[in-house]
Coordinates of C-alpha atoms in Angstrom, one line a residue:
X914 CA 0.0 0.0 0.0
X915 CA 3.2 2.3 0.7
X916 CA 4.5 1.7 -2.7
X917 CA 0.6 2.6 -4.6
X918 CA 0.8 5.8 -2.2
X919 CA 4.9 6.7 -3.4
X920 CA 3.8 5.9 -7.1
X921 CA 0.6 8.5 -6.9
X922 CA 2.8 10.9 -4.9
X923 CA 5.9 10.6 -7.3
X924 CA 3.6 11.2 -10.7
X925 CA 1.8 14.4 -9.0
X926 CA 5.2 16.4 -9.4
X927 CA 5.6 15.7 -13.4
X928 CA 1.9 16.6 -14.3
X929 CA 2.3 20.1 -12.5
X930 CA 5.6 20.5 -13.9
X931 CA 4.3 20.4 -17.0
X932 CA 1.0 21.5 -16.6
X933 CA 3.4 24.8 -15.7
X934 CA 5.0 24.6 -19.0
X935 CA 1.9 24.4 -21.1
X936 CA 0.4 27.1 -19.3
X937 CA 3.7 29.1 -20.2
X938 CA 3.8 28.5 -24.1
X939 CA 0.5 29.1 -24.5
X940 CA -0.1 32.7 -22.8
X941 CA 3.3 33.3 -24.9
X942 CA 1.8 32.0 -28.1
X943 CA -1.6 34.3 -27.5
X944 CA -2.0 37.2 -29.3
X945 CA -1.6 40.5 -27.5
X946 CA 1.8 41.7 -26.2
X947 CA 1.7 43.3 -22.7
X948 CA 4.4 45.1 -22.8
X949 CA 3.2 47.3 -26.2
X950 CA -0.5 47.6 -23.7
X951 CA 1.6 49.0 -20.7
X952 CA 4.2 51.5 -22.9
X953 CA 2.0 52.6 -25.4
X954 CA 1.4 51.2 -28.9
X955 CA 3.4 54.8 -29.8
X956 CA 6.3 54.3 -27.6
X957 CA 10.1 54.4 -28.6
X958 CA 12.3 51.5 -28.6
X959 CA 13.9 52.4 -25.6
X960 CA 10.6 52.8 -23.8
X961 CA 9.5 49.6 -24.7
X962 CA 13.1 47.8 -23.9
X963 CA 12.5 49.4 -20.6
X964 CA 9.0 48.0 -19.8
X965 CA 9.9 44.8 -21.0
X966 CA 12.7 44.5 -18.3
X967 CA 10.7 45.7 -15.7
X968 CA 8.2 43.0 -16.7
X969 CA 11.2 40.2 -17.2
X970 CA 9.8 39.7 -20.8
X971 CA 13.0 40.5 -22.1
X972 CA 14.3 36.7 -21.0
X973 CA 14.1 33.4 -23.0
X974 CA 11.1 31.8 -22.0
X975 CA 12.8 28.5 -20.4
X976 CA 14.6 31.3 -18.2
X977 CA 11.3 32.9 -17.1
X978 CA 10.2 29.3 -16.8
X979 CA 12.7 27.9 -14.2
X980 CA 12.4 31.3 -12.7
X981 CA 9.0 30.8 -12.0
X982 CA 8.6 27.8 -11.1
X983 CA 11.7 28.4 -8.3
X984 CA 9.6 31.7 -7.1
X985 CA 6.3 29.5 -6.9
X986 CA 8.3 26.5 -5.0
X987 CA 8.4 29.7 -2.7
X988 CA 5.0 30.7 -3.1
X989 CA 5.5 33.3 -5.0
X990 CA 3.1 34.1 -7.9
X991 CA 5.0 37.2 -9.2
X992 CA 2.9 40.8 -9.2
X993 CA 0.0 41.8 -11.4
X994 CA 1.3 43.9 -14.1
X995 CA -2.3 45.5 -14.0
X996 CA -2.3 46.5 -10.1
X997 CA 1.1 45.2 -9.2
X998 CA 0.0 43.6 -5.7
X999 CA 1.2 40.0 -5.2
X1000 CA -0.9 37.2 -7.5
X1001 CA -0.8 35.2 -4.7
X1002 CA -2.4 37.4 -2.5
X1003 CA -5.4 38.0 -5.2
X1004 CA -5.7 34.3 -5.8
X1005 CA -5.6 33.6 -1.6
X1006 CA -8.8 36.6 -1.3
X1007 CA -10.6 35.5 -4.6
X1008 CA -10.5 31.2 -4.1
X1009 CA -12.8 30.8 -0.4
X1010 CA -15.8 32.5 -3.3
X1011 CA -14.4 29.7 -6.2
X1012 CA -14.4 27.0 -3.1
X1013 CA -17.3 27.3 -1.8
X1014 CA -19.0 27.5 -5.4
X1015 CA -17.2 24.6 -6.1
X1016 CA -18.1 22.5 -3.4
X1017 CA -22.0 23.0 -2.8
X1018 CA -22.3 22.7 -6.5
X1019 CA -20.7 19.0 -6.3
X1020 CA -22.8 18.3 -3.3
X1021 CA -26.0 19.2 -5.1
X1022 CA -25.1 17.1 -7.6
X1023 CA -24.6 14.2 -5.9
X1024 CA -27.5 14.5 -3.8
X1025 CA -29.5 15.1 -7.4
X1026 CA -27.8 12.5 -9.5
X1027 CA -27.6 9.6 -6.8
X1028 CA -31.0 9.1 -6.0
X1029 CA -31.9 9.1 -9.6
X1030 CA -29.2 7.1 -11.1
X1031 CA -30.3 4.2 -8.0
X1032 CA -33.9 4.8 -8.9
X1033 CA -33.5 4.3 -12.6
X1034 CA -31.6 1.2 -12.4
X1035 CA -34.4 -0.7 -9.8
X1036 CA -36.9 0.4 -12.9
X1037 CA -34.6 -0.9 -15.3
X1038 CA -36.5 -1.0 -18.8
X1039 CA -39.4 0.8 -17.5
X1040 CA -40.7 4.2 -18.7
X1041 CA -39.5 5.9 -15.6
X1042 CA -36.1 4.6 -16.4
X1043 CA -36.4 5.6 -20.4
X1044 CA -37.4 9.0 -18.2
X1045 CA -34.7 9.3 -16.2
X1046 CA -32.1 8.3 -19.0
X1047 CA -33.5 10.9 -21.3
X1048 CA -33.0 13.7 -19.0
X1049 CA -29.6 13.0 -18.2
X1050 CA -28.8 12.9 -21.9
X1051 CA -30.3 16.3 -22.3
X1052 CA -28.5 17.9 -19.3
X1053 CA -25.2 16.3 -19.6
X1054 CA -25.4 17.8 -23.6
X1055 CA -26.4 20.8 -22.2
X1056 CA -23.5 23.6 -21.9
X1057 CA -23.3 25.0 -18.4
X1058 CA -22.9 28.6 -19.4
X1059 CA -26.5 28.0 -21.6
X1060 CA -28.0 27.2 -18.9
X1061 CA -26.8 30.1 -16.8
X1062 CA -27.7 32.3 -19.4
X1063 CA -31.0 30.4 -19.0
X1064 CA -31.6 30.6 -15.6
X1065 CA -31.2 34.0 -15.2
X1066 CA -33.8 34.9 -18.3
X1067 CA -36.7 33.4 -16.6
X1068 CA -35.8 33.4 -12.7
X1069 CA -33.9 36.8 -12.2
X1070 CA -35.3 39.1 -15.1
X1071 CA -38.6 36.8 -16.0
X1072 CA -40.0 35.7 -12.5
X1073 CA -37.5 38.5 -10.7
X1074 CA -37.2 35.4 -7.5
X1075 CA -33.7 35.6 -7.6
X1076 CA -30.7 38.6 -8.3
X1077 CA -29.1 38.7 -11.8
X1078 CA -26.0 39.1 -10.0
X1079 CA -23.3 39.7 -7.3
X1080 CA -22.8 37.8 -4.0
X1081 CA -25.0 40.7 -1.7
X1082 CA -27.7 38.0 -0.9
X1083 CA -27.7 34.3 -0.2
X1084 CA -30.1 33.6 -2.9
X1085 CA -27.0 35.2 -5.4
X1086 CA -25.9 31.5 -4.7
X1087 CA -28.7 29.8 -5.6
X1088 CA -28.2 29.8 -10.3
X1089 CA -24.6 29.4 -10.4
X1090 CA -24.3 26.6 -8.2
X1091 CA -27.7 25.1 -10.0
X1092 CA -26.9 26.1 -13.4
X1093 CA -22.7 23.6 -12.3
X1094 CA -25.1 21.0 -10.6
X1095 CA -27.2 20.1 -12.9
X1096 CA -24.6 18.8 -15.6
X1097 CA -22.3 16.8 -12.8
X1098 CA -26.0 15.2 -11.7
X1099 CA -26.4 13.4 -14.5
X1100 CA -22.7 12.2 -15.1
X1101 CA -23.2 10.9 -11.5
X1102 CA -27.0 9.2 -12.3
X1103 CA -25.5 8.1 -15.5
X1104 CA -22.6 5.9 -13.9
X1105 CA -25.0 5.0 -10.4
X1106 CA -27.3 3.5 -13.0
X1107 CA -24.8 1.3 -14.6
X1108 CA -22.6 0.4 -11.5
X1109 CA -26.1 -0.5 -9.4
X1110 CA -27.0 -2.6 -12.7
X1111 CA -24.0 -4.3 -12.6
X1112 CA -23.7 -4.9 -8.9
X1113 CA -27.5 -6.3 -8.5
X1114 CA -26.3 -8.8 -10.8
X1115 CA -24.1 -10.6 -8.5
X1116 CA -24.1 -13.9 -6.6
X1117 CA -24.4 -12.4 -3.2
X1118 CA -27.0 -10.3 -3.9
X1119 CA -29.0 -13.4 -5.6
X1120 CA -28.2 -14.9 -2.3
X1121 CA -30.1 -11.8 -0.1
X1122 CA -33.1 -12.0 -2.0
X1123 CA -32.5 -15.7 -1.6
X1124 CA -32.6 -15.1 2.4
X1125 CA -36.3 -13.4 2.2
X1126 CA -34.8 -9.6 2.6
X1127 CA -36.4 -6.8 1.8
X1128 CA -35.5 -5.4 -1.8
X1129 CA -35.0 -2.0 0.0
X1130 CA -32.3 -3.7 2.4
X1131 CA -31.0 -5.4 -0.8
X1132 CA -30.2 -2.4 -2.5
X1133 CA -29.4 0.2 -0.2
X1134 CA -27.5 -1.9 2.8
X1135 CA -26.0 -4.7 0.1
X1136 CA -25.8 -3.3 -3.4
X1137 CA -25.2 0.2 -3.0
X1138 CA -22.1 0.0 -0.7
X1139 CA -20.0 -1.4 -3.6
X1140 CA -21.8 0.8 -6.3
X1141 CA -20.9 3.7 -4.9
X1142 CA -17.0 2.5 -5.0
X1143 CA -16.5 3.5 -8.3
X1144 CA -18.6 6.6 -8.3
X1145 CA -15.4 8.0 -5.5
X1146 CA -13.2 8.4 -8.3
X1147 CA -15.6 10.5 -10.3
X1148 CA -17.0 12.9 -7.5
X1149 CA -13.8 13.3 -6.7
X1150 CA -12.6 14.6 -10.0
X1151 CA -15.8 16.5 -10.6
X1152 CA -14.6 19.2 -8.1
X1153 CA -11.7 19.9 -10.0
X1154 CA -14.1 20.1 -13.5
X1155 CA -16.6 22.4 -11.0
X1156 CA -13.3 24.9 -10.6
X1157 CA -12.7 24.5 -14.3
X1158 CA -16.7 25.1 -14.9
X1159 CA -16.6 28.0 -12.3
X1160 CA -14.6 30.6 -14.7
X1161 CA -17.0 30.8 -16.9
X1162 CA -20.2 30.6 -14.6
X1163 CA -18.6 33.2 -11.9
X1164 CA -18.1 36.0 -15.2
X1165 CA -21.7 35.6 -15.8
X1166 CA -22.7 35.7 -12.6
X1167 CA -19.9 38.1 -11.4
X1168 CA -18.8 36.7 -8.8
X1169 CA -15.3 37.8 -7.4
X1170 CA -13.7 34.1 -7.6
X1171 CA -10.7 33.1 -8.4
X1172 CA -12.4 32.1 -12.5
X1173 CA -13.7 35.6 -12.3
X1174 CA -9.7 36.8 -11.6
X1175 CA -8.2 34.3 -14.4
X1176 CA -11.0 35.8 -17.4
X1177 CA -10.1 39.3 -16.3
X1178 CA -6.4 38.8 -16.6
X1179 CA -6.7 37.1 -20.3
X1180 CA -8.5 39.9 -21.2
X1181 CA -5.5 42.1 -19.8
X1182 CA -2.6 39.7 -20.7
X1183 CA -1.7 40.1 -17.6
X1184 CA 1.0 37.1 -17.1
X1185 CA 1.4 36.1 -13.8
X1186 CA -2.4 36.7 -12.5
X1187 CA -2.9 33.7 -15.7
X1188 CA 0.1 31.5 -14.0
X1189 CA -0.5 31.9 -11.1
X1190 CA -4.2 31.4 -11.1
X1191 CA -4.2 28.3 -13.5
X1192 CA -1.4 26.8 -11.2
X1193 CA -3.1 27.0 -8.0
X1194 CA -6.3 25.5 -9.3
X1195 CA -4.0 22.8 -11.2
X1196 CA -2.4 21.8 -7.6
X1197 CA -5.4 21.7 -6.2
X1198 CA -7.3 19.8 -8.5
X1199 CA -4.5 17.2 -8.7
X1200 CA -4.2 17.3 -4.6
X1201 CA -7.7 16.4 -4.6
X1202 CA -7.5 13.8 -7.1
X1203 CA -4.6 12.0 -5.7
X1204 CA -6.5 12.0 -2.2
X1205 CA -9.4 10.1 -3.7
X1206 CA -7.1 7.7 -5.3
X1207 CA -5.2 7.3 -1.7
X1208 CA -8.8 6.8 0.1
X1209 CA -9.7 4.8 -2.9
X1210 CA -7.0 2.4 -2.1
X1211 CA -8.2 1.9 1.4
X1212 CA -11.6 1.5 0.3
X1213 CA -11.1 -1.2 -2.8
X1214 CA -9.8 -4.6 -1.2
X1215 CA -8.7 -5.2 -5.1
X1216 CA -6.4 -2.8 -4.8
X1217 CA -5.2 -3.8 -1.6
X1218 CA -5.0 -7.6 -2.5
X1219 CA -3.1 -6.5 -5.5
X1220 CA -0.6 -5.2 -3.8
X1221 CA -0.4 -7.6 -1.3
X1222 CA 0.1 -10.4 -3.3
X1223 CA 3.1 -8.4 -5.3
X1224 CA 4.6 -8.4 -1.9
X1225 CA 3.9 -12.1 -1.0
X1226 CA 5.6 -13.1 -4.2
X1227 CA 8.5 -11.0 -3.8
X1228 CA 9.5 -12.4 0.1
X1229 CA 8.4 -16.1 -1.8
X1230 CA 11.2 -14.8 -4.7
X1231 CA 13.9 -13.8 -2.3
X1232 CA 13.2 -17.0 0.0
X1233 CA 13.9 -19.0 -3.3
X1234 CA 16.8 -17.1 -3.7
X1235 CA 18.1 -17.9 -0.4

């Protein structure tokens, strides 16, 4: 189990390496050249050869790269080149609004897409499981942003129930985290339905309908403890997809999250807010993810037995060898 833990630990430091990287060659590739915005489009050469210093544009990009990356291992952003206060400081005010978007809106759809995924797989072949498989077709095809956009016609400016937007009222809450819900729902009912179908196949729960239980103990003490194995892995790595999904749906909404802070600094070039912002939500997406798989571990006996047996045959290889 050690060595499973090591191996997930070990691969987390290449894919944020690089994730880094990409992040770096791509804001370099992008139209627009900050340092012609902050000296002016009419400046002279020198101007401009003085701006870019100031900004450290004037270095190869594998030197701003390793330069970056050592400042970060610090925690060190770099400075906005549009206010100049510390990234990290922006990204450490803005993320507790991305968070706690984030994190309701993966609730919500868990408690949404559960209960339906279960129901439509004890209905299996029925019209309320034609129903319920319909629907999540429609809302997993449906654009979260379209549906913001939706939302707010008929509830805010149609039925005026809720604000069109800002964070001065609780019910501000309510759209975005509905309009990132609703998609993650049906990914979750989607894979609850086939895991349940799949687990109330098997022998030993043959065996507790066998024993004269209940079909609600069947399913919900027997067959949905190892259906909802699986489904671990995917809630897990929906919170990172509901802080990909949340720069988009906090612009619309305008919400002052850390998505809100990343759109605003593409739109101003601005450098390090775009590092910095897209590496904090990289680590922790990828810290979240490689928590599930650790918990994962511990929950799966197949991993567990795989790795055990790995270590049985190497003490029964060096005993040979003896």
């Amino acid at each position: 189990m050690l060595r499973y833990i090591v191996k997930r630990l070990l691969l987390f430091i290449p894919i944020i390496l690089g994730i880094s990287f990409i992040v770096l060659i791509l804001i370099d590739i992008t139209p627009g050249d900050p340092v012609a915005i902050m000296a002016g489009w009419d400046a002279k050469p020198e101007v401009i050869a003085q701006v870019a210093a100031d900004l450290r544009l004037d270095r190869p990009i594998v030197v701003r790269y390793f330069e970056f990356v050592t400042n970060a291992l610090k925690g060190d952003f770099g400075k906005s080149f549009r206010n100049k206060r510390p990234v990290m400081t922006d990204i450490l005010s803005r993320f507790p609004y991305t968070a706690l978007l984030a994190f309701v809106s993966v609730v919500l759809s868990v408690l949404i897409g559960l209960p339906l995924g279960i129901y439509a797989a004890t209905h299996q072949y029925s019209w309320k499981d034609n129903t319920a498989i319909f629907a999540t077709l429609i809302l997993v095809s449906m654009p979260s942003f379209w549906l913001a956009l939706l939302l707010v016609r008929v509830f805010s400016l149609g039925l005026g129930i809720t604000p069109v937007s800002g964070i001065q009222k609780w019910t501000s809450w309510i759209l975005p985290m509905f309009s990132l819900a609703v998609g993650y729902a049906a990914s979750i009912a989607r894979q609850a339905r086939s895991n349940m179908l799949q687990v109330i196949r098997e022998d030993y729960i043959v065996t507790a309908r066998a024993k004269g239980q209940s079909e609600r103990v069947v399913i919900y003490r027997h067959a949905l403890k190892n259906a909802c194995i699986p489904l671990i892995m995917t809630i897990g790595s929906l919170f990172g997809m509901a802080l990909g999904g949340a720069l988009v749906t906090e612009q619309i909404f305008s919400i002052p999250g850390l998505g809100q802070y990343t759109i605003t600094g593409l739109i101003n070039v601005d450098y390090p807010a775009i590092q910095g912002s897209v590496l904090f939500m990289s680590i922790i997406s990828c810290s979240i993810i490689l928590l599930i798989d650790i918990a994962f571990a511990f929950i799966d006996p197949r991993i567990r037995s795989q790795y055990i047996r790995k270590k049985v045959k190497a003490i029964q290889v060096g005993g040979e060898g003896a």
